[in-house]
Amino acid sequence: MLEIKNVHKAFGDNQVLKGVSLKVEKGDVVAILGPSGSGKTTFLRSINFLEKADKGEIIFDDIQADLAHATKKTISLIRKKTGFVFQNYNLFNNKTALENVTEGLIIARKIPKKEAIEIGKRALDKVGLSDRYDYYPSQLSGGQQQRVGIARAIAANPDVILFDEPTSALDPELIGEVLQVMKELAKEGTTMVVVTHEMGFAQNVANHVVFMEGGIVVEEGTPKEIFSHPKEERTKQFLRRVVGYEDYSI
Amino acid sequence: MLDITVIWKTLGRLATRVPYTITIAFVSILISTALAILLSMIKIKKVKIASALVELYLSFFRSTPGLIHILLVYYGLPLVLKPFGIILDASGKDLYSIAALSLSYAANLSEILRPAYLSIDKGQHEAALCAGLSGFQKEYRIILPQVIPIALPAMGNAFIELIKDTSILFVIGLTDIMGSAKNIITNGLGINKVEIYIAAGLIYLVITTVGNWGNHFLEIKCQKVKKHQ
């Protein structure tokens, strides 16, 4: 369904991505793990052109495009086929929760307003915010804001939803509510690519795990392969570190 | 001693020039705002060559006095336009005044608008693009509604400054409030100068006080909107 090939990206002299590829099938939940600075967020952002790759190719159903030289029209097409959930939520500050969800539907997708409001309410109900339609982002907790962010991403029924560390900015006690929503989406067969530090999510919800470090994919496979039988020494080291940290926190 | 009756009589005469003065100020406000939006957009989008020219324009108009702008426009504009076959005569003083004020204040206003625009988080832009909005829709629906409450109070202050600055337009012979005060003095062979200037001052005081009220009201409104944001 979605294939990204050989993505390269440098910020100045800093080569962040050195040929990263990823294949996503319909219904996949892909978790991308790795230490900070490994390029996982940059890779995710280059899929919908928030970051312009220096080199790379994307094949998305019948669309085929060069990540470095895509036309405005192709970019817009791919963006409409993807949802994006940000680390810092990035809700529109001047819009209510419901307006945040309906904005893209009404303005970009030209869905009639009445219908869009119905869709928007359903999306917010789904993330457990049926009593927060008319609240502004500043009136919501971080967890609630992120759930609006997810509702905004799923409302247009995109083919894939990209999550950029969706729980990293949250207080620990609010992480659960967001992960719960994501777990439910996964259960319904939503195609998701998730950059995350939540090992539990990667292990229990994802069906494909990618470990990145230093701008390359070090190892990928099923959660079982990665967590129980990692082949690469770097993967082992990383897991020892993060799992060790979790043990310590418990 | 001050002659109160002269002040009172002069107030009546000068008040008749208020609509004319306000019209000049108002048209200048509209044009300078439009121009400021254009200037700040060129700088924000870093348009090649154009942004260098804008930089030059801003540094000139922001570091020279308004009086110079007025005199340069009045004496200079006909010279600049002559090679293009446009012959200006010296009679359209209101047009020169509007041109001078607009050019002068566009520079100030653009330096209010630009930082206000840049203060909006990058994530707001990205989220709008991810929602499928076009560049224009993004600006119009998401970014500008957040920029306006930030910029408006400072712009209101600039507008009040602009209204006060109309008082130097008499140097090119505009008969606004100040210009007609000058005329009254000349016609009266220079007597009662102080009374006449006091009257002119009072008229400006009333206008700017109303302006300040308006601005204060606007500021409260903006604060309310910003509380959400």
Short mmCIF file of C-alpha atoms in Angstrom, two decimals:
data_model
loop_
_atom_site.label_atom_id
_atom_site.label_comp_id
_atom_site.label_asym_id
_atom_site.label_seq_id
_atom_site.Cartn_x
_atom_site.Cartn_y
_atom_site.Cartn_z
CA MET A 1 0.00 0.00 0.00
CA LEU A 2 2.70 2.43 1.06
CA GLU A 3 6.34 2.10 0.30
CA ILE A 4 9.12 4.58 1.01
CA LYS A 5 12.50 3.89 -0.49
CA ASN A 6 16.02 5.01 0.22
CA VAL A 7 15.37 8.30 2.02
CA HIS A 8 18.36 10.59 2.49
CA LYS A 9 18.31 13.83 4.42
CA ALA A 10 20.96 16.15 5.80
CA PHE A 11 20.66 19.24 7.95
CA GLY A 12 23.78 21.15 6.96
CA ASP A 13 26.68 18.76 7.50
CA ASN A 14 24.63 16.48 9.68
CA GLN A 15 23.52 13.46 7.67
CA VAL A 16 20.33 12.50 9.53
CA LEU A 17 18.95 9.85 7.15
CA LYS A 18 21.27 7.59 5.18
CA GLY A 19 18.95 5.55 3.03
CA VAL A 20 15.92 4.51 5.06
CA SER A 21 13.20 2.35 3.52
CA LEU A 22 9.88 1.14 4.84
CA LYS A 23 7.01 -0.92 3.53
CA VAL A 24 3.55 -0.65 5.05
CA GLU A 25 0.62 -2.91 4.20
CA LYS A 26 -3.01 -2.10 4.87
CA GLY A 27 -3.84 -2.73 8.53
CA ASP A 28 -0.21 -2.69 9.65
CA VAL A 29 0.79 -1.07 12.90
CA VAL A 30 4.44 -0.18 12.50
CA ALA A 31 6.40 1.02 15.51
CA ILE A 32 9.65 2.87 14.83
CA LEU A 33 12.02 2.77 17.80
CA GLY A 34 15.44 4.19 18.37
CA PRO A 35 17.48 6.55 20.53
CA SER A 36 16.94 10.28 20.09
CA GLY A 37 18.85 11.64 17.14
CA SER A 38 18.44 8.40 15.22
CA GLY A 39 16.41 10.16 12.52
CA LYS A 40 13.09 8.42 13.16
CA THR A 41 11.06 11.62 13.46
CA THR A 42 12.70 13.15 10.39
CA PHE A 43 11.91 10.00 8.46
CA LEU A 44 8.26 10.09 9.51
CA ARG A 45 7.98 13.77 8.64
CA SER A 46 9.49 13.23 5.22
CA ILE A 47 6.66 10.82 4.33
CA ASN A 48 4.12 13.65 4.13
CA PHE A 49 6.64 16.30 3.10
CA LEU A 50 6.83 18.22 6.39
CA GLU A 51 10.52 17.64 5.86
CA LYS A 52 11.82 17.72 2.32
CA ALA A 53 14.11 14.77 1.78
CA ASP A 54 17.27 15.21 -0.28
CA LYS A 55 16.65 11.92 -2.01
CA GLY A 56 14.07 9.16 -1.86
CA GLU A 57 10.97 7.75 -3.40
CA ILE A 58 7.41 7.19 -2.24
CA ILE A 59 4.87 4.79 -3.68
CA PHE A 60 1.45 5.26 -2.18
CA ASP A 61 -1.21 3.14 -3.89
CA ASP A 62 -1.20 4.48 -7.44
CA ILE A 63 0.85 7.58 -6.64
CA GLN A 64 4.56 7.40 -7.29
CA ALA A 65 6.72 10.38 -6.44
CA ASP A 66 10.24 11.58 -5.83
CA LEU A 67 10.47 12.83 -2.25
CA ALA A 68 12.95 15.52 -3.25
CA HIS A 69 11.10 16.88 -6.28
CA ALA A 70 7.38 16.26 -5.83
CA THR A 71 4.90 18.70 -7.32
CA LYS A 72 2.55 20.70 -5.13
CA LYS A 73 -0.31 18.62 -6.44
CA THR A 74 1.31 15.31 -5.47
CA ILE A 75 2.20 16.65 -2.03
CA SER A 76 -1.38 17.73 -1.50
CA LEU A 77 -2.68 14.32 -2.68
CA ILE A 78 -0.39 12.42 -0.32
CA ARG A 79 -1.24 14.72 2.59
CA LYS A 80 -4.92 14.06 2.04
CA LYS A 81 -4.28 10.32 2.18
CA THR A 82 -2.39 10.60 5.49
CA GLY A 83 -3.25 11.78 8.96
CA PHE A 84 -0.54 13.20 11.19
CA VAL A 85 -0.41 13.31 14.99
CA PHE A 86 2.22 15.64 16.45
CA GLN A 87 4.30 15.32 19.56
CA ASN A 88 3.11 18.76 20.72
CA TYR A 89 -0.47 18.19 19.52
CA ASN A 90 -0.40 21.41 17.46
CA LEU A 91 -4.13 21.95 17.71
CA PHE A 92 -5.32 25.12 16.01
CA ASN A 93 -5.32 27.54 18.94
CA ASN A 94 -8.07 29.71 17.49
CA LYS A 95 -10.50 26.82 17.02
CA THR A 96 -12.55 24.67 19.37
CA ALA A 97 -12.02 20.92 19.61
CA LEU A 98 -14.81 20.28 17.12
CA GLU A 99 -13.61 23.00 14.75
CA ASN A 100 -10.13 21.49 14.89
CA VAL A 101 -11.54 18.26 13.58
CA THR A 102 -13.91 19.74 10.98
CA GLU A 103 -11.50 22.37 9.58
CA GLY A 104 -9.76 20.01 7.18
CA LEU A 105 -13.01 18.28 6.27
CA ILE A 106 -14.85 21.46 5.33
CA ILE A 107 -12.03 23.56 3.90
CA ALA A 108 -9.70 21.01 2.30
CA ARG A 109 -12.05 18.16 1.47
CA LYS A 110 -15.13 20.28 0.69
CA ILE A 111 -17.45 18.12 2.79
CA PRO A 112 -20.72 19.97 3.51
CA LYS A 113 -20.60 21.67 6.90
CA LYS A 114 -23.48 19.75 8.45
CA GLU A 115 -22.02 16.42 7.44
CA ALA A 116 -18.56 17.46 8.58
CA ILE A 117 -19.89 18.35 12.03
CA GLU A 118 -21.49 14.91 12.27
CA ILE A 119 -18.19 13.26 11.32
CA GLY A 120 -16.29 15.51 13.72
CA LYS A 121 -18.57 14.68 16.62
CA ARG A 122 -18.27 10.98 15.90
CA ALA A 123 -14.46 11.25 15.84
CA LEU A 124 -14.42 13.10 19.16
CA ASP A 125 -16.85 10.57 20.67
CA LYS A 126 -14.50 7.83 19.62
CA VAL A 127 -11.58 9.34 21.55
CA GLY A 128 -13.82 9.86 24.57
CA LEU A 129 -14.32 13.62 24.30
CA SER A 130 -18.06 13.87 23.65
CA ASP A 131 -18.32 16.45 26.44
CA ARG A 132 -15.56 18.69 25.07
CA TYR A 133 -16.76 19.72 21.59
CA ASP A 134 -16.72 23.46 22.28
CA TYR A 135 -13.59 23.67 24.41
CA TYR A 136 -10.56 25.57 23.15
CA PRO A 137 -7.17 23.81 23.26
CA SER A 138 -6.08 26.04 26.15
CA GLN A 139 -8.98 24.67 28.18
CA LEU A 140 -7.96 21.04 27.68
CA SER A 141 -5.32 18.89 29.40
CA GLY A 142 -2.40 17.56 27.39
CA GLY A 143 -3.97 14.14 27.12
CA GLN A 144 -7.26 15.60 25.95
CA GLN A 145 -5.47 17.82 23.43
CA GLN A 146 -3.63 14.83 22.02
CA ARG A 147 -6.90 12.90 21.75
CA VAL A 148 -8.37 15.81 19.78
CA GLY A 149 -5.22 15.61 17.66
CA ILE A 150 -5.95 11.94 16.99
CA ALA A 151 -9.63 12.69 16.26
CA ARG A 152 -8.49 15.33 13.77
CA ALA A 153 -6.21 12.80 12.09
CA ILE A 154 -8.77 9.99 11.85
CA ALA A 155 -11.81 12.10 10.90
CA ALA A 156 -11.02 12.24 7.21
CA ASN A 157 -10.56 8.49 7.18
CA PRO A 158 -7.03 8.58 5.76
CA ASP A 159 -5.25 5.49 4.47
CA VAL A 160 -2.50 5.75 7.04
CA ILE A 161 -1.97 7.75 10.22
CA LEU A 162 1.53 8.88 11.14
CA PHE A 163 2.21 9.39 14.85
CA ASP A 164 5.27 11.41 15.87
CA GLU A 165 6.05 10.48 19.49
CA PRO A 166 2.43 11.10 20.47
CA THR A 167 2.98 10.58 24.19
CA SER A 168 6.42 12.14 24.68
CA ALA A 169 5.12 15.56 25.73
CA LEU A 170 2.55 14.18 28.15
CA ASP A 171 2.61 13.90 31.91
CA PRO A 172 3.07 10.24 32.86
CA GLU A 173 -0.46 9.90 34.24
CA LEU A 174 -1.95 11.11 30.94
CA ILE A 175 -0.04 8.73 28.68
CA GLY A 176 -2.42 5.85 29.32
CA GLU A 177 -5.53 7.53 27.93
CA VAL A 178 -3.77 8.34 24.65
CA LEU A 179 -2.25 4.86 24.28
CA GLN A 180 -5.68 3.35 24.96
CA VAL A 181 -7.18 5.31 22.04
CA MET A 182 -4.31 4.23 19.78
CA LYS A 183 -4.74 0.61 20.83
CA GLU A 184 -8.41 0.75 19.89
CA LEU A 185 -7.59 2.23 16.49
CA ALA A 186 -5.13 -0.59 15.90
CA LYS A 187 -7.76 -3.15 16.86
CA GLU A 188 -10.13 -1.69 14.25
CA GLY A 189 -7.52 -2.25 11.58
CA THR A 190 -6.33 1.34 11.18
CA THR A 191 -3.02 1.49 9.37
CA MET A 192 -0.54 3.31 11.60
CA VAL A 193 3.13 4.23 11.61
CA VAL A 194 4.17 5.22 15.12
CA VAL A 195 7.45 6.75 16.21
CA THR A 196 7.50 6.03 19.91
CA HIS A 197 9.42 5.42 23.09
CA GLU A 198 6.59 3.32 24.51
CA MET A 199 8.09 -0.15 24.48
CA GLY A 200 4.84 -1.69 25.75
CA PHE A 201 2.94 -0.32 22.78
CA ALA A 202 5.58 -1.54 20.34
CA GLN A 203 5.65 -4.97 21.90
CA ASN A 204 1.92 -5.56 22.38
CA VAL A 205 0.12 -3.50 19.73
CA ALA A 206 2.46 -3.21 16.76
CA ASN A 207 2.79 -6.05 14.28
CA HIS A 208 6.01 -4.71 12.81
CA VAL A 209 8.87 -3.08 14.69
CA VAL A 210 11.65 -1.04 13.12
CA PHE A 211 14.77 -0.15 15.08
CA MET A 212 16.67 2.87 13.78
CA GLU A 213 19.98 4.32 14.82
CA GLY A 214 22.38 6.74 13.20
CA GLY A 215 20.12 7.38 10.23
CA ILE A 216 19.70 3.78 9.13
CA VAL A 217 17.36 0.90 9.90
CA VAL A 218 19.47 -1.40 12.05
CA GLU A 219 16.93 -4.16 12.35
CA GLU A 220 13.26 -4.81 11.73
CA GLY A 221 10.80 -7.62 12.26
CA THR A 222 7.88 -8.77 14.34
CA PRO A 223 7.79 -7.54 17.96
CA LYS A 224 8.77 -11.05 19.03
CA GLU A 225 11.82 -11.08 16.79
CA ILE A 226 12.97 -7.65 17.95
CA PHE A 227 12.22 -7.89 21.64
CA SER A 228 12.95 -11.55 22.32
CA HIS A 229 15.56 -12.42 19.72
CA PRO A 230 17.31 -9.26 18.54
CA LYS A 231 20.11 -10.12 16.13
CA GLU A 232 22.07 -6.89 16.11
CA GLU A 233 24.30 -5.88 18.97
CA ARG A 234 23.05 -2.27 18.79
CA THR A 235 19.44 -3.36 19.13
CA LYS A 236 20.34 -5.45 22.15
CA GLN A 237 22.15 -2.51 23.75
CA PHE A 238 19.23 -0.17 23.14
CA LEU A 239 16.70 -2.61 24.57
CA ARG A 240 18.86 -3.27 27.62
CA ARG A 241 18.99 0.45 28.25
CA VAL A 242 15.28 1.19 27.85
CA VAL A 243 14.06 -1.98 29.52
CA GLY A 244 16.55 -1.41 32.32
CA TYR A 245 15.11 2.07 32.73
CA GLU A 246 11.60 0.69 32.92
CA ASP A 247 12.59 -1.84 35.54
CA TYR A 248 14.10 0.95 37.55
CA SER A 249 10.94 3.05 37.27
CA ILE A 250 8.80 0.21 38.58
CA MET B 1 -3.91 86.96 29.63
CA LEU B 2 -5.45 84.35 27.38
CA ASP B 3 -8.51 85.37 25.47
CA ILE B 4 -10.94 82.51 26.06
CA THR B 5 -13.41 83.77 23.47
CA VAL B 6 -10.72 83.56 20.79
CA ILE B 7 -10.01 79.95 21.77
CA TRP B 8 -13.71 79.18 21.67
CA LYS B 9 -14.24 80.85 18.28
CA THR B 10 -11.16 79.18 16.82
CA LEU B 11 -12.32 75.79 18.06
CA GLY B 12 -15.47 76.23 15.99
CA ARG B 13 -13.53 77.17 12.87
CA LEU B 14 -10.98 74.38 13.23
CA ALA B 15 -13.65 71.78 13.94
CA THR B 16 -14.86 72.20 10.37
CA ARG B 17 -11.47 70.82 9.20
CA VAL B 18 -11.78 67.67 11.32
CA PRO B 19 -13.65 65.54 8.74
CA TYR B 20 -11.06 66.43 6.08
CA THR B 21 -8.15 65.59 8.41
CA ILE B 22 -9.75 62.34 9.53
CA THR B 23 -10.41 61.33 5.93
CA ILE B 24 -6.76 61.84 5.02
CA ALA B 25 -5.69 59.88 8.09
CA PHE B 26 -8.18 57.11 7.42
CA VAL B 27 -7.24 56.62 3.78
CA SER B 28 -3.55 56.63 4.80
CA ILE B 29 -4.27 54.01 7.45
CA LEU B 30 -5.91 51.73 4.87
CA ILE B 31 -3.16 52.14 2.29
CA SER B 32 -0.30 51.85 4.78
CA THR B 33 -1.80 48.69 6.29
CA ALA B 34 -2.19 47.06 2.87
CA LEU B 35 1.36 48.09 1.98
CA ALA B 36 2.66 46.84 5.34
CA ILE B 37 1.09 43.42 4.76
CA LEU B 38 2.81 43.24 1.39
CA LEU B 39 6.17 44.37 2.79
CA SER B 40 6.12 41.95 5.69
CA MET B 41 5.07 39.09 3.42
CA ILE B 42 8.01 39.74 1.12
CA LYS B 43 10.35 39.72 4.10
CA ILE B 44 8.81 36.64 5.73
CA LYS B 45 8.80 34.62 2.50
CA LYS B 46 12.33 35.89 1.78
CA VAL B 47 11.47 36.71 -1.83
CA LYS B 48 14.74 37.15 -3.75
CA ILE B 49 15.78 40.71 -4.67
CA ALA B 50 12.41 42.08 -3.50
CA SER B 51 13.29 41.41 0.13
CA ALA B 52 16.58 43.26 -0.27
CA LEU B 53 14.67 46.24 -1.67
CA VAL B 54 12.17 46.04 1.18
CA GLU B 55 15.06 46.01 3.63
CA LEU B 56 16.40 49.19 2.06
CA TYR B 57 12.97 50.81 2.12
CA LEU B 58 12.42 49.92 5.77
CA SER B 59 15.79 51.13 6.94
CA PHE B 60 15.32 54.46 5.16
CA PHE B 61 11.77 55.17 6.32
CA ARG B 62 12.31 53.92 9.84
CA SER B 63 15.42 55.96 10.46
CA THR B 64 14.40 59.30 8.98
CA PRO B 65 11.86 61.79 10.33
CA GLY B 66 8.32 62.00 8.94
CA LEU B 67 8.85 65.61 7.95
CA ILE B 68 11.56 64.53 5.51
CA HIS B 69 9.21 61.93 4.01
CA ILE B 70 6.57 64.56 3.40
CA LEU B 71 8.96 67.00 1.78
CA LEU B 72 10.61 64.30 -0.31
CA VAL B 73 7.28 63.01 -1.56
CA TYR B 74 5.99 66.51 -2.31
CA TYR B 75 9.07 67.70 -4.16
CA GLY B 76 10.47 64.36 -5.25
CA LEU B 77 7.50 62.36 -6.51
CA PRO B 78 6.84 64.64 -9.54
CA LEU B 79 10.51 64.30 -10.51
CA VAL B 80 10.42 60.52 -10.19
CA LEU B 81 7.22 60.16 -12.21
CA LYS B 82 8.11 62.68 -14.91
CA PRO B 83 10.23 60.27 -17.00
CA PHE B 84 7.22 57.91 -17.10
CA GLY B 85 5.11 60.62 -18.66
CA ILE B 86 3.10 61.30 -15.53
CA ILE B 87 2.97 65.01 -14.83
CA LEU B 88 1.92 65.92 -11.30
CA ASP B 89 1.11 69.46 -10.37
CA ALA B 90 1.49 70.81 -6.89
CA SER B 91 -2.22 71.32 -6.27
CA GLY B 92 -3.26 67.82 -5.11
CA LYS B 93 -1.87 68.34 -1.64
CA ASP B 94 -4.14 65.77 -0.05
CA LEU B 95 -2.83 63.11 -2.43
CA TYR B 96 0.78 63.96 -1.60
CA SER B 97 -0.12 63.86 2.06
CA ILE B 98 -1.73 60.46 1.78
CA ALA B 99 1.22 59.13 -0.22
CA ALA B 100 3.74 60.41 2.31
CA LEU B 101 1.88 59.13 5.37
CA SER B 102 1.23 55.77 3.71
CA LEU B 103 4.87 55.23 2.75
CA SER B 104 6.08 56.35 6.15
CA TYR B 105 3.68 54.28 8.24
CA ALA B 106 3.83 51.16 6.06
CA ALA B 107 7.40 50.78 7.28
CA ASN B 108 6.39 51.06 10.94
CA LEU B 109 3.37 48.81 10.61
CA SER B 110 5.26 46.09 8.78
CA GLU B 111 7.69 45.91 11.68
CA ILE B 112 4.71 45.30 13.97
CA LEU B 113 3.09 42.71 11.71
CA ARG B 114 6.20 40.70 10.92
CA PRO B 115 7.22 39.79 14.47
CA ALA B 116 3.57 39.08 15.33
CA TYR B 117 3.40 36.66 12.41
CA LEU B 118 6.70 35.03 13.31
CA SER B 119 5.57 34.54 16.90
CA ILE B 120 3.06 31.92 15.75
CA ASP B 121 4.40 28.44 16.41
CA LYS B 122 5.72 26.50 13.41
CA GLY B 123 3.48 23.62 14.46
CA GLN B 124 0.36 25.64 13.60
CA HIS B 125 1.58 25.89 10.01
CA GLU B 126 2.44 22.21 9.86
CA ALA B 127 -0.87 21.08 11.33
CA ALA B 128 -2.77 23.20 8.83
CA LEU B 129 -0.84 21.70 5.93
CA CYS B 130 -1.38 18.19 7.29
CA ALA B 131 -5.12 18.88 7.48
CA GLY B 132 -4.91 19.43 3.72
CA LEU B 133 -5.23 23.20 3.72
CA SER B 134 -3.55 25.10 0.89
CA GLY B 135 -0.97 27.77 1.65
CA PHE B 136 -3.54 30.54 1.31
CA GLN B 137 -6.20 28.71 3.33
CA LYS B 138 -3.61 28.10 6.04
CA GLU B 139 -2.78 31.80 6.34
CA TYR B 140 -6.34 33.00 6.09
CA ARG B 141 -8.05 30.43 8.34
CA ILE B 142 -5.41 29.51 10.92
CA ILE B 143 -2.46 31.90 11.07
CA LEU B 144 -3.92 35.39 10.56
CA PRO B 145 -6.71 34.93 13.13
CA GLN B 146 -3.92 34.33 15.64
CA VAL B 147 -1.67 37.14 14.38
CA ILE B 148 -4.35 39.85 14.47
CA PRO B 149 -5.01 39.88 18.24
CA ILE B 150 -1.26 40.06 18.82
CA ALA B 151 -0.63 42.88 16.35
CA LEU B 152 -3.77 44.96 16.71
CA PRO B 153 -3.06 46.93 19.92
CA ALA B 154 0.36 48.05 18.65
CA MET B 155 -1.15 48.89 15.29
CA GLY B 156 -3.84 50.95 17.02
CA ASN B 157 -1.13 52.98 18.71
CA ALA B 158 0.57 53.53 15.37
CA PHE B 159 -2.72 54.72 13.88
CA ILE B 160 -3.05 57.30 16.64
CA GLU B 161 0.51 58.45 15.96
CA LEU B 162 -0.42 58.78 12.30
CA ILE B 163 -3.38 61.00 13.14
CA LYS B 164 -1.11 63.26 15.19
CA ASP B 165 1.44 63.30 12.40
CA THR B 166 -1.09 64.85 10.01
CA SER B 167 -0.24 68.06 11.88
CA ILE B 168 3.06 68.43 10.05
CA LEU B 169 1.40 68.30 6.63
CA PHE B 170 0.90 72.08 6.82
CA VAL B 171 4.50 72.41 5.58
CA ILE B 172 3.30 71.57 2.08
CA GLY B 173 0.28 73.80 2.51
CA LEU B 174 -2.40 71.26 3.39
CA THR B 175 -5.31 73.00 5.07
CA ASP B 176 -6.04 70.38 7.68
CA ILE B 177 -6.53 71.31 11.36
CA MET B 178 -2.98 72.57 11.78
CA GLY B 179 -2.85 74.13 8.31
CA SER B 180 -5.97 76.17 8.89
CA ALA B 181 -4.74 77.20 12.35
CA LYS B 182 -1.64 78.54 10.61
CA ASN B 183 -3.84 80.36 8.08
CA ILE B 184 -5.92 81.94 10.82
CA ILE B 185 -2.74 83.22 12.45
CA THR B 186 -1.38 84.61 9.19
CA ASN B 187 -4.66 86.28 8.33
CA GLY B 188 -4.81 87.82 11.80
CA LEU B 189 -1.29 89.18 11.32
CA GLY B 190 0.10 86.99 14.05
CA ILE B 191 -1.99 88.00 17.02
CA ASN B 192 -3.52 85.50 19.47
CA LYS B 193 -1.01 82.83 18.39
CA VAL B 194 -1.14 81.05 21.73
CA GLU B 195 -4.93 80.90 21.84
CA ILE B 196 -5.08 79.48 18.34
CA TYR B 197 -2.46 76.82 19.02
CA ILE B 198 -4.25 75.88 22.22
CA ALA B 199 -7.47 75.48 20.23
CA ALA B 200 -5.68 73.29 17.68
CA GLY B 201 -4.14 71.27 20.51
CA LEU B 202 -7.55 70.75 22.10
CA ILE B 203 -8.96 69.42 18.83
CA TYR B 204 -6.11 66.90 18.54
CA LEU B 205 -6.60 66.00 22.19
CA VAL B 206 -10.25 65.14 21.58
CA ILE B 207 -9.46 63.06 18.50
CA THR B 208 -6.65 61.08 20.10
CA THR B 209 -8.63 60.57 23.30
CA VAL B 210 -11.43 58.99 21.31
CA GLY B 211 -8.80 56.99 19.45
CA ASN B 212 -7.25 55.81 22.69
CA TRP B 213 -10.61 54.71 24.04
CA GLY B 214 -11.20 52.76 20.88
CA ASN B 215 -7.77 51.20 21.16
CA HIS B 216 -8.27 50.32 24.80
CA PHE B 217 -11.55 48.61 23.95
CA LEU B 218 -9.78 46.72 21.17
CA GLU B 219 -7.01 45.66 23.52
CA ILE B 220 -9.51 44.16 25.96
CA LYS B 221 -11.17 42.30 23.09
CA CYS B 222 -7.81 41.00 21.90
CA GLN B 223 -6.89 39.88 25.39
CA LYS B 224 -10.10 37.87 25.54
CA VAL B 225 -9.38 36.18 22.22
CA LYS B 226 -5.75 35.57 23.15
CA LYS B 227 -6.79 33.86 26.38
CA HIS B 228 -7.98 30.96 24.24
CA GLN B 229 -4.82 30.87 22.21
#
